[in-house]
CSV table of C-alpha atoms in Angstrom, one decimal:
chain,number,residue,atom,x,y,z
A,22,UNK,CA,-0.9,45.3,38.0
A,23,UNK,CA,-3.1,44.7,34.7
A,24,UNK,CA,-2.7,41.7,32.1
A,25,UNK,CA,-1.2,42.1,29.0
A,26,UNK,CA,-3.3,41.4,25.6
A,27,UNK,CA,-2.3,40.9,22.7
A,28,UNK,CA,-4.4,41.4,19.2
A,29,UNK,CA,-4.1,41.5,15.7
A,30,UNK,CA,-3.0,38.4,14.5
A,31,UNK,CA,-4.4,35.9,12.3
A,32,UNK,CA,-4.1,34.3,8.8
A,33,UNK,CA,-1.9,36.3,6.1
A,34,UNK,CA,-0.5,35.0,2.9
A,35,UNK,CA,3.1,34.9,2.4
A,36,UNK,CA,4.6,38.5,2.0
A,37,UNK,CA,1.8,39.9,3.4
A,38,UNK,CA,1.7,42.2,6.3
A,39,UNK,CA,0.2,42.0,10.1
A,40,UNK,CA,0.5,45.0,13.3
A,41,UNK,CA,0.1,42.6,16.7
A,42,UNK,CA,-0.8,45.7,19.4
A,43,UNK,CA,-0.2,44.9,22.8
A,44,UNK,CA,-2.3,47.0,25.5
A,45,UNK,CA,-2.0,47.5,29.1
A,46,UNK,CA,1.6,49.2,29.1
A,47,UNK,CA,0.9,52.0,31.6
A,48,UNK,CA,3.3,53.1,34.3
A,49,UNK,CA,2.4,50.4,37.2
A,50,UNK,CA,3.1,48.0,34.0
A,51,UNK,CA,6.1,48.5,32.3
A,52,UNK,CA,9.6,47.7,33.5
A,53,UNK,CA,13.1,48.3,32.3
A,54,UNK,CA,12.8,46.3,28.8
A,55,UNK,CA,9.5,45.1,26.8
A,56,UNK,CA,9.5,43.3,23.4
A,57,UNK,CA,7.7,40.4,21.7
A,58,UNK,CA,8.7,37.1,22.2
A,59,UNK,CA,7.6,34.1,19.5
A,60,UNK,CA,6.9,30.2,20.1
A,61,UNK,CA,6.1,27.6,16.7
A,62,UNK,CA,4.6,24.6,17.8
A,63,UNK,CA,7.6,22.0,19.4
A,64,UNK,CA,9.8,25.0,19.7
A,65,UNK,CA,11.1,27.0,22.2
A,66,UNK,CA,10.1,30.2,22.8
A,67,UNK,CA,12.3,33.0,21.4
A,68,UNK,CA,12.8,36.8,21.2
A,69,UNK,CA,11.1,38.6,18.4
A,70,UNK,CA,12.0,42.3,18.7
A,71,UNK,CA,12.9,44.2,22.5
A,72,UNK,CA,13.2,47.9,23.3
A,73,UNK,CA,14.2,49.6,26.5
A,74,UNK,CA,11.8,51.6,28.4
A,75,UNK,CA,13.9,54.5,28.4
A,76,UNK,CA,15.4,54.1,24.7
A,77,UNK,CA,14.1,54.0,21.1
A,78,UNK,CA,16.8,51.8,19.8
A,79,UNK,CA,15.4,48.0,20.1
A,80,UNK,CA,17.2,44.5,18.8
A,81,UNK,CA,15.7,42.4,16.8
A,82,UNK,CA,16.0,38.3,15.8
A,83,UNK,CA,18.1,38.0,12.9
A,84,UNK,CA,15.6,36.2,11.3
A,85,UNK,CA,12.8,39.6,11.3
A,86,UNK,CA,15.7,42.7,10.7
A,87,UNK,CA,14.4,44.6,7.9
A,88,UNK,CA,11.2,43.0,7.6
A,89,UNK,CA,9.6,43.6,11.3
A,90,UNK,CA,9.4,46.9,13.5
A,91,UNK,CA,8.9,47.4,17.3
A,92,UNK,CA,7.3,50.6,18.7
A,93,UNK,CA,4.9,52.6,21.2
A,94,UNK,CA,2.6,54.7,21.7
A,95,UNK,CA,2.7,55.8,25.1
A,96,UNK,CA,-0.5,58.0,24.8
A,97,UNK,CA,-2.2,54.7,24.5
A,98,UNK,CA,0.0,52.6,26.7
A,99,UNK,CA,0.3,50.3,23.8
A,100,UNK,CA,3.3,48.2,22.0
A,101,UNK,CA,3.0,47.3,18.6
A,102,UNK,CA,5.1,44.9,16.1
A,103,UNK,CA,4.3,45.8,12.7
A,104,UNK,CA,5.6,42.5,10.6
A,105,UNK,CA,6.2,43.1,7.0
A,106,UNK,CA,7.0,40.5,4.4
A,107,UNK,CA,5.5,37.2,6.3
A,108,UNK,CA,7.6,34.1,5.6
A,109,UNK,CA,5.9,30.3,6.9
A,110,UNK,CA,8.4,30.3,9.2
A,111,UNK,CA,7.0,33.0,11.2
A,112,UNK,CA,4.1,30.8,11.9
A,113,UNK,CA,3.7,31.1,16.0
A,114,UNK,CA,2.1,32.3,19.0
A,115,UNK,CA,3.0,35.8,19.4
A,116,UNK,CA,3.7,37.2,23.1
A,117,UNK,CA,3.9,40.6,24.6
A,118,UNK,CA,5.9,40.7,27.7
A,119,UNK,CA,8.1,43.3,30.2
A,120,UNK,CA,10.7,42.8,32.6
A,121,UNK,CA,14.1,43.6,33.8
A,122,UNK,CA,16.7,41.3,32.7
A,123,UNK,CA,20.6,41.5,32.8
A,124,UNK,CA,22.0,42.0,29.4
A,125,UNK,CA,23.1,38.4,28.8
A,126,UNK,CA,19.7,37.1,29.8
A,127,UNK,CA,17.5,39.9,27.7
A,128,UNK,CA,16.7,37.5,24.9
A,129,UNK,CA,15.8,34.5,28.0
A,130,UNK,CA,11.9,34.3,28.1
A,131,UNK,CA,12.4,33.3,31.4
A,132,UNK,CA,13.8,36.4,32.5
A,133,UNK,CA,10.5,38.6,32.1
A,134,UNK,CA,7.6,38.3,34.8
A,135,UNK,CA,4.2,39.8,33.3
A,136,UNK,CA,3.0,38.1,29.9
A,137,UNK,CA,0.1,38.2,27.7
A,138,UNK,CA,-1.9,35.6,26.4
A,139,UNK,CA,-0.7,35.3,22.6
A,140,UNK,CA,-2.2,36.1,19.4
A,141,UNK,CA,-2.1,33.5,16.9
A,142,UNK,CA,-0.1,34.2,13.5
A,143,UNK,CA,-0.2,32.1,11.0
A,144,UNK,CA,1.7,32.4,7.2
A,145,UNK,CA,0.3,30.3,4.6
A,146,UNK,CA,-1.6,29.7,1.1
């Protein structure tokens, strides 16, 4: 199976707007749910935004609803999180990921199995 990688982040001012992309998606990749998981530094790691293979309807962080959007373009066996209206506290690593977790461990990091490497984002003057 291919890596994961992650790209587009980097340094935005607060409100501003970034699209991570996550490539290598293709069908020896993905499994039953993919999203974007988040880790600040002396945090834990936690879910961002996750949407089924099979289903366009995806759950987001409280935190990111309204302001943050999951989506694919299987053409391009790529996921994207387009993040709208940047806070500081969305300062973190950002992670693509895919695996099959049970539905009270889907927002459990350690429930997926294939990761990529993170794409720094950072939200500041």
């Amino acid at each position: 199976q291919v890596n994961l990688v992650e790209s587009g982040g980097g340094l935005v001012q607060p409100g501003g707007s970034l699209r991570l992309s996550c490539a290598g998606y293709g069908p020896s990749t993905s499994r039953h749910t993919m999203g974007w998981f988040r880790q600040a530094p002396g945090k834990e790691r936690e879910a961002v935004a996750l949407i089924s293979r099979n289903s366009d309807r995806p759950l987001y962080l409280d935190s990111v609803k309204g302001r943050f959007t999951i989506s694919r373009d299987t053409a391009k066996n790529t996921m994207y999180l387009q993040m709208n209206a940047l806070k500081p506290e969305d300062t973190a690593v950002y992670y693509c990921t895919t695996g099959t977790p049970i539905l009270s461990n889907r927002f459990n990091p350690q429930a997926y199995n294939i990761w990529g490497q993170g794409t720094q984002v950072t939200v500041s003057f």
